Coordinates of C-alpha atoms in Angstrom, one line a residue:
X1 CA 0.0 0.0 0.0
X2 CA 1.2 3.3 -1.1
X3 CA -0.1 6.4 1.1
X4 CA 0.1 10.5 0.4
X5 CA -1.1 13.7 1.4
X6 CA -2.7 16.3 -0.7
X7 CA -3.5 19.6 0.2
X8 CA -7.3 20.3 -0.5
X9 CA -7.5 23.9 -2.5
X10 CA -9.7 24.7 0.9
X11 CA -7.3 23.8 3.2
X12 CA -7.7 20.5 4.6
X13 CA -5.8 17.2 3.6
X14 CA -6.6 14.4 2.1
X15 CA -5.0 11.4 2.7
X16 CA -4.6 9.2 -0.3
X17 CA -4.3 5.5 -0.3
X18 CA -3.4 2.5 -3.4
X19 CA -1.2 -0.3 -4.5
X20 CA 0.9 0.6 -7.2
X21 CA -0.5 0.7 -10.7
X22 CA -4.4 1.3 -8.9
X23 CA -6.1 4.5 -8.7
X24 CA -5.3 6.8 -5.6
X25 CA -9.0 6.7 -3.0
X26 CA -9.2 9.1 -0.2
X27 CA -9.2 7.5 3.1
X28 CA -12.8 8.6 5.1
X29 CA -12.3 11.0 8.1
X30 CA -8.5 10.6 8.0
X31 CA -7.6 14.4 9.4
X32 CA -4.1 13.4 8.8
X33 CA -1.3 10.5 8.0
X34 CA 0.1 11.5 11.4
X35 CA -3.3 10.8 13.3
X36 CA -3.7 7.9 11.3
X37 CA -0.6 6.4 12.6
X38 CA -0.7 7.4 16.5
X39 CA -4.3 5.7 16.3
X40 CA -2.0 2.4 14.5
X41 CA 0.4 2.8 17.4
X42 CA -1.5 3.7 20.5
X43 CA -4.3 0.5 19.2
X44 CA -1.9 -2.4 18.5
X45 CA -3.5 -2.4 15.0
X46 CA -1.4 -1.9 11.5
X47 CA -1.9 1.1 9.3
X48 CA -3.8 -1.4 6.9
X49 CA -6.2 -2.4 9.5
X50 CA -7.2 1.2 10.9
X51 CA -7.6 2.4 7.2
X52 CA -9.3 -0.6 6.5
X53 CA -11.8 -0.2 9.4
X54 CA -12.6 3.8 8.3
X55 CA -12.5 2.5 4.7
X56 CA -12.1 5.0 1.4
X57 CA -13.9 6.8 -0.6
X58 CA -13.6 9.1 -4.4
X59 CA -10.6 8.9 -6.7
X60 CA -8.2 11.0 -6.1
X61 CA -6.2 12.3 -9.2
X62 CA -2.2 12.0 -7.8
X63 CA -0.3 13.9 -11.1
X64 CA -3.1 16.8 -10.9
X65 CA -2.3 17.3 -7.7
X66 CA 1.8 16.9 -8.4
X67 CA 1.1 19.3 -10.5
X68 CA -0.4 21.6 -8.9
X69 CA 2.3 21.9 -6.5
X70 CA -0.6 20.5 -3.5
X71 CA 1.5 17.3 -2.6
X72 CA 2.5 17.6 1.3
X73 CA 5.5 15.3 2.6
X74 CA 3.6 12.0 3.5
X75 CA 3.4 12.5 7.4
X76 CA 4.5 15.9 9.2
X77 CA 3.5 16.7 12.3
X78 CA 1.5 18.9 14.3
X79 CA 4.8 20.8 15.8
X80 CA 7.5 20.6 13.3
X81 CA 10.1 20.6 15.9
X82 CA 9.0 17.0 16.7
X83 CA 10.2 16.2 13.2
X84 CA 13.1 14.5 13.1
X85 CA 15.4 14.5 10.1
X86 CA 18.4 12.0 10.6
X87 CA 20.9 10.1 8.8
X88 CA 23.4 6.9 8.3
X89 CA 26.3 7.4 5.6
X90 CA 28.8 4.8 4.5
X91 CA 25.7 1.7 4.3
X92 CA 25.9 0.7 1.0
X93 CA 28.3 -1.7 -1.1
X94 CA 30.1 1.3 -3.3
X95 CA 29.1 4.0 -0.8
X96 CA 32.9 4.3 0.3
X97 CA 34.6 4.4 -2.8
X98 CA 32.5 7.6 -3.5
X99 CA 33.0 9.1 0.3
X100 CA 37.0 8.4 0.1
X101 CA 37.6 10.1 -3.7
X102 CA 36.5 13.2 -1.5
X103 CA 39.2 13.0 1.0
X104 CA 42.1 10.9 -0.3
X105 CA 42.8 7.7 -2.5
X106 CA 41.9 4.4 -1.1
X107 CA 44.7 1.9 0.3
X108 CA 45.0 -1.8 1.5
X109 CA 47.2 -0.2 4.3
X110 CA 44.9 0.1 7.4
X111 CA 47.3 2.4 9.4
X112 CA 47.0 4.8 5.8
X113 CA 43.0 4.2 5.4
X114 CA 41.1 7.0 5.9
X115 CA 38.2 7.0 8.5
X116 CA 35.6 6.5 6.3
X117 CA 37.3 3.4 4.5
X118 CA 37.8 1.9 8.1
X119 CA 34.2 3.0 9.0
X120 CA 33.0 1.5 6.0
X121 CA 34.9 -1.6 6.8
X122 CA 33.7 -2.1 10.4
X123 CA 30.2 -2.1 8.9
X124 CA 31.4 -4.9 6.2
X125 CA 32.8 -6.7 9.4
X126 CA 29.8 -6.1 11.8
X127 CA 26.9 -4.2 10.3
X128 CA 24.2 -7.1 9.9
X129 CA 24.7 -9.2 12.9
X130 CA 22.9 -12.2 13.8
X131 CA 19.3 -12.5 16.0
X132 CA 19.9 -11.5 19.5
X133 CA 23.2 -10.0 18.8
X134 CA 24.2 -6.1 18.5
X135 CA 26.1 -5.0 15.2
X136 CA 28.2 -2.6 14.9
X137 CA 27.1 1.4 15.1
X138 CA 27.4 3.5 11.7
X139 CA 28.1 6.8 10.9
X140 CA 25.1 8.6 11.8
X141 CA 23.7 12.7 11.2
X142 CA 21.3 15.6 12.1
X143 CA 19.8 17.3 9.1
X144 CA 17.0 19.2 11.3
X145 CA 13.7 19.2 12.0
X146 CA 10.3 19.2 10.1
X147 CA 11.1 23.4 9.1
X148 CA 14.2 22.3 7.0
X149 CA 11.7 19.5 5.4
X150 CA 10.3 20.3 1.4
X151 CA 7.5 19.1 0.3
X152 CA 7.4 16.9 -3.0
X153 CA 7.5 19.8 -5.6
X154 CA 8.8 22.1 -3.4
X155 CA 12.2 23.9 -3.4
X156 CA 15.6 22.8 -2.1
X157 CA 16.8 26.2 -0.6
X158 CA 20.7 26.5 -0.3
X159 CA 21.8 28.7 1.8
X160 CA 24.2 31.8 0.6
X161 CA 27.0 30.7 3.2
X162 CA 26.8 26.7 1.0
X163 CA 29.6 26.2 -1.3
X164 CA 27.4 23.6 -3.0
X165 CA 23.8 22.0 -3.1
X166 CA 23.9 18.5 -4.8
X167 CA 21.3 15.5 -4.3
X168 CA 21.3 12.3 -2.8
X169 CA 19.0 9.6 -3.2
X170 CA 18.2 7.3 -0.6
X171 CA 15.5 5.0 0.7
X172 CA 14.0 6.6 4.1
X173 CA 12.6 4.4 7.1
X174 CA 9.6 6.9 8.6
X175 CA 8.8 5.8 12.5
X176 CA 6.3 7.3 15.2
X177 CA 6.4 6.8 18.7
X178 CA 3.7 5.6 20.5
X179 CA 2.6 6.8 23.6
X180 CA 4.2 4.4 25.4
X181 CA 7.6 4.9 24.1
X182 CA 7.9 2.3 21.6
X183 CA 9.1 3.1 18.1
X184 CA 6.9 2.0 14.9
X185 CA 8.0 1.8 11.5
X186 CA 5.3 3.2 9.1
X187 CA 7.1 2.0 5.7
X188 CA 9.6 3.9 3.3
X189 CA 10.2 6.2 1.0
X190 CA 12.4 7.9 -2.2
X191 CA 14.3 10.9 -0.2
X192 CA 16.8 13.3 -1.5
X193 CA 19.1 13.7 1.5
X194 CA 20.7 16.7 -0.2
X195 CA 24.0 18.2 1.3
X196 CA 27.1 20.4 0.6
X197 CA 29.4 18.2 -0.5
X198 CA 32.4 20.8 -1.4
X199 CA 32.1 21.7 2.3
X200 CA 32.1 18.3 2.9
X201 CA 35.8 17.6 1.0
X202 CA 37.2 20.0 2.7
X203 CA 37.4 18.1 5.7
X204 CA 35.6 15.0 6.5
X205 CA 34.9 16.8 9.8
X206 CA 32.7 19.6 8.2
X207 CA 30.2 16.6 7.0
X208 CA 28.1 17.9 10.5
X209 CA 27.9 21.1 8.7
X210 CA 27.5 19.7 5.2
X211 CA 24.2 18.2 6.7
X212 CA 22.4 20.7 8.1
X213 CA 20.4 20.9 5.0
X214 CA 16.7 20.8 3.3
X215 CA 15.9 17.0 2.5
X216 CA 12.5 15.9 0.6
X217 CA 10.9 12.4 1.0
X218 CA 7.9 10.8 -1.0
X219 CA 5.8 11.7 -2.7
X220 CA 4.4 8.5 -1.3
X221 CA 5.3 5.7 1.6
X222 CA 5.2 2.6 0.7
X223 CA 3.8 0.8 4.0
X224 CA 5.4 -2.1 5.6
X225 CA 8.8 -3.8 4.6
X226 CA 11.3 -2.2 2.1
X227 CA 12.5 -4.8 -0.8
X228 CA 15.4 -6.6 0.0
X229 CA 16.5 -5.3 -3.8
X230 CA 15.6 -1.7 -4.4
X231 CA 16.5 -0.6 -8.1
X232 CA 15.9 3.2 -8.6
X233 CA 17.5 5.9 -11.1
X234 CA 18.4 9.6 -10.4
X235 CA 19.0 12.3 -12.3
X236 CA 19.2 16.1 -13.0
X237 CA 17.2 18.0 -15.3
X238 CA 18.4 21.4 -16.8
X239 CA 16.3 24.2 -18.6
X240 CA 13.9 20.8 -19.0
X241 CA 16.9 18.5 -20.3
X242 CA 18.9 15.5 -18.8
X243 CA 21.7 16.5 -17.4
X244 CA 23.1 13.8 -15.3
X245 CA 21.0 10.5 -14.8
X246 CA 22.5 7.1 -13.1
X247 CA 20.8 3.9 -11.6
X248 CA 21.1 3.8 -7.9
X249 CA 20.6 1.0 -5.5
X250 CA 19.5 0.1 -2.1
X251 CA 17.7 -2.6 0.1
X252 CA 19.6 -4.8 2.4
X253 CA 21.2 -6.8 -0.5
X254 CA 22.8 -4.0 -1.5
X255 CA 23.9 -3.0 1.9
X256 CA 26.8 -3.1 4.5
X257 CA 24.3 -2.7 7.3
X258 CA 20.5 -4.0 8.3
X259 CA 18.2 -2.0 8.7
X260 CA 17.2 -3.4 11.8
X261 CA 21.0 -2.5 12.5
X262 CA 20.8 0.9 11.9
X263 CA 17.3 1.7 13.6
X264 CA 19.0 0.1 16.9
X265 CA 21.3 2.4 16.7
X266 CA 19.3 5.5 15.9
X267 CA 16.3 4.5 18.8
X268 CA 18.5 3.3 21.5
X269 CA 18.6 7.0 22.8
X270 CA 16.2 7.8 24.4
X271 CA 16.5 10.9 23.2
X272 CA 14.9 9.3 20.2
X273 CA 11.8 7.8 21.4
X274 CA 9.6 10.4 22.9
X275 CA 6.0 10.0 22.8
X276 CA 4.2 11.6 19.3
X277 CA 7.6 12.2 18.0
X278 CA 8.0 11.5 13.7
X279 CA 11.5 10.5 12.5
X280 CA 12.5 10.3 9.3
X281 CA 15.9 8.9 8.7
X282 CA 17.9 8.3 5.8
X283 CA 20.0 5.3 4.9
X284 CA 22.6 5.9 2.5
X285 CA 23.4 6.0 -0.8
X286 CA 26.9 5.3 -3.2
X287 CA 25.4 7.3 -6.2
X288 CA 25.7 11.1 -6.5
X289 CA 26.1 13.5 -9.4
X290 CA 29.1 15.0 -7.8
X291 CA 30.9 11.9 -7.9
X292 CA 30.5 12.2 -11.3
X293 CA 32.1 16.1 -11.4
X294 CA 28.6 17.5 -12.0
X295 CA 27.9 20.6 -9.9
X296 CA 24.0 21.4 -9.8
X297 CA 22.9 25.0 -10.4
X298 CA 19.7 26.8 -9.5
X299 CA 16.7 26.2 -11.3
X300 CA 17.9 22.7 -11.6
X301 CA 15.7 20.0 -10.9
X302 CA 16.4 16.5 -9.1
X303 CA 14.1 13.7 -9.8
X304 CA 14.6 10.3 -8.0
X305 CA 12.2 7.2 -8.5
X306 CA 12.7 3.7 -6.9
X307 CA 10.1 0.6 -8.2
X308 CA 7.7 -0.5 -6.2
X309 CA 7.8 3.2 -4.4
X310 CA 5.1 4.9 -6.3
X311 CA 5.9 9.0 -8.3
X312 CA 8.8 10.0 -8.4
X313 CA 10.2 12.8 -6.2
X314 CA 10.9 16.3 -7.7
X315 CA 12.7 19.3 -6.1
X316 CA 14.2 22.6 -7.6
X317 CA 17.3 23.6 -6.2
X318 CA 17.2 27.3 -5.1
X319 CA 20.2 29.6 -4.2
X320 CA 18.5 31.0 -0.5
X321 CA 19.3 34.8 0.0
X322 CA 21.8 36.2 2.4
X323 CA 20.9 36.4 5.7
X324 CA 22.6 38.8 8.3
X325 CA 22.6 37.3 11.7
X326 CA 23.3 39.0 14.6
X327 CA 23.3 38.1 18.2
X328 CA 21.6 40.2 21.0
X329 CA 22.9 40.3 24.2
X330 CA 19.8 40.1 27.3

């Protein structure tokens, strides 16, 4: 099942429900994707089953509403400083050759390995471990909070301080906590985890700053388990062109880590798991344009589609304005 939001022209939401290749139907009474999933969490009951129970109604036409810009992200919340955005790096088979090009050439010599080749390898070594057994951590990120999230459509605001604004695709896990505590896994989605990746190659230690970034997920969230072998393609589109465009893969099979892995290491602080909370973290990727020497301009668009994950996820890059920023003193 593949689920959306719409904004209604008078201001309510719709939220849209189908299986791939089917019609979009509006679910009845559902205020929001959020509400639908705390009522899923708080009951013991799946997504399936509570939209099952308020059943759906009319068609709802998806690429109308993609193009009319009225696509939301696929669950927000209320607050959107109880958004989470959060990410692993250095997960996938491939993702380190592209991290280390950045910093220096790879090397069979472990005292002359960088960090992220060694980080990489510990997650070779020790990143899917065996029921009942804790793997090892990854590299993990903060990109912000549900204000630096874009919707599907929307823009992909870099700052004037960014030396760069390039794409990556990756699959996203989305989770709500229960009241109790407990962390639930809604599905996943197509996200572009997009960063600064000249900051980044400056120093491997400016990938904090690198980070703090817009990201973009959806358009839709495919609910319940990811593939094990997720085949999607990325690419760039200038003045309406191709610009860039390469396959990219993900799903465990194509992974150094589990995901099971990586959300144990993301929701064993507590931190993490506060009741009503949304997180929406990102697991990686080894294909990015600037690998490839492309740097993205504004007005460029990134599109990123995954099978089996419903539309495609669009985003214009945009060069943000310069902002002054001064500190008072109380």
């Amino acid at each position: 099942m593949l689920m959306s939001q719409i904004r209604n022209e008078d201001g309510p939401i719709t939220v849209a429900v189908r299986e791939e290749g089917e019609p979009a139907r509006a679910v009845r009474g559902a205020l929001s994707v959020y509400d639908l999933a705390m009522e899923a969490a708080n009951s013991g009951r799946t997504l399936g089953d509570v939209v099952t129970a308020r059943g759906v109604a009319g068609v709802v036409d998806l690429q109308a509403a993609y193009a009319e810009g009225r696509f939301l992200p696929p669950i927000t919340h209320p607050d959107p400083a109880h958004l989470h955005l959060t990410g692993t790096g250095l997960t996938h088979l491939g993702s380190a050759a592209t991290r280390d090009a950045m910093h220096t050439s790879a090397t069979t010599d472990e005292a002359a390995m960088t960090d992220s080749m060694k980080m990489f390898r510990m997650g070779l070594e020790g990143g899917k471990p065996k029921p009942g057994e804790t793997g090892v951590q990854p590299e993990w990120f903060y990109k912000g909070n549900g204000l630096q999230l874009a919707s599907p459509s929307g823009d992909l605001v870099s700052p004037a301080f960014a030396a760069d604004g390039g794409e990556e695709p990756e699959i996203a896990g989305i989770y709500i906590i229960a009241d109790n505590g407990q962390p639930f896994r809604l599905g996943f989605a197509v996200a572009n985890e997009f960063s600064d990746h000249v900051t980044e190659r400056v120093n491997y230690l400016f990938l904090a700053h690198s980070k703090l970034r817009p990201a973009s997920f959806g358009p839709e969230i495919r609910i319940g388990n990811a593939p094990r072998d997720i085949r999607g393609t990325s690419r760039i589109l200038r003045n309406g062109a191709v610009l860039w465009e390469k396959p990219f893969l993900s799903g465990e099979a194509n992974m150094s880590h589990s995901f099971a892995n990586l959300e144990y290491h993301h929701f064993k602080y507590s931190l993490f798991r506060a009741p009503g909370d949304v997180h929406v973290h990102m697991f990686g990727t080894a294909t990015l344009s600037f690998g490839d020497g492309v740097r993205a301009e504004a007005g460029d668009v990134f599109e990123m589609e995954a099978a089996g994950f419903g539309l495609p996820l669009r985003n214009r890059l945009v060069a943000g304005a310069e902002v002054v920023v001064r500190v008072g003193v109380l």
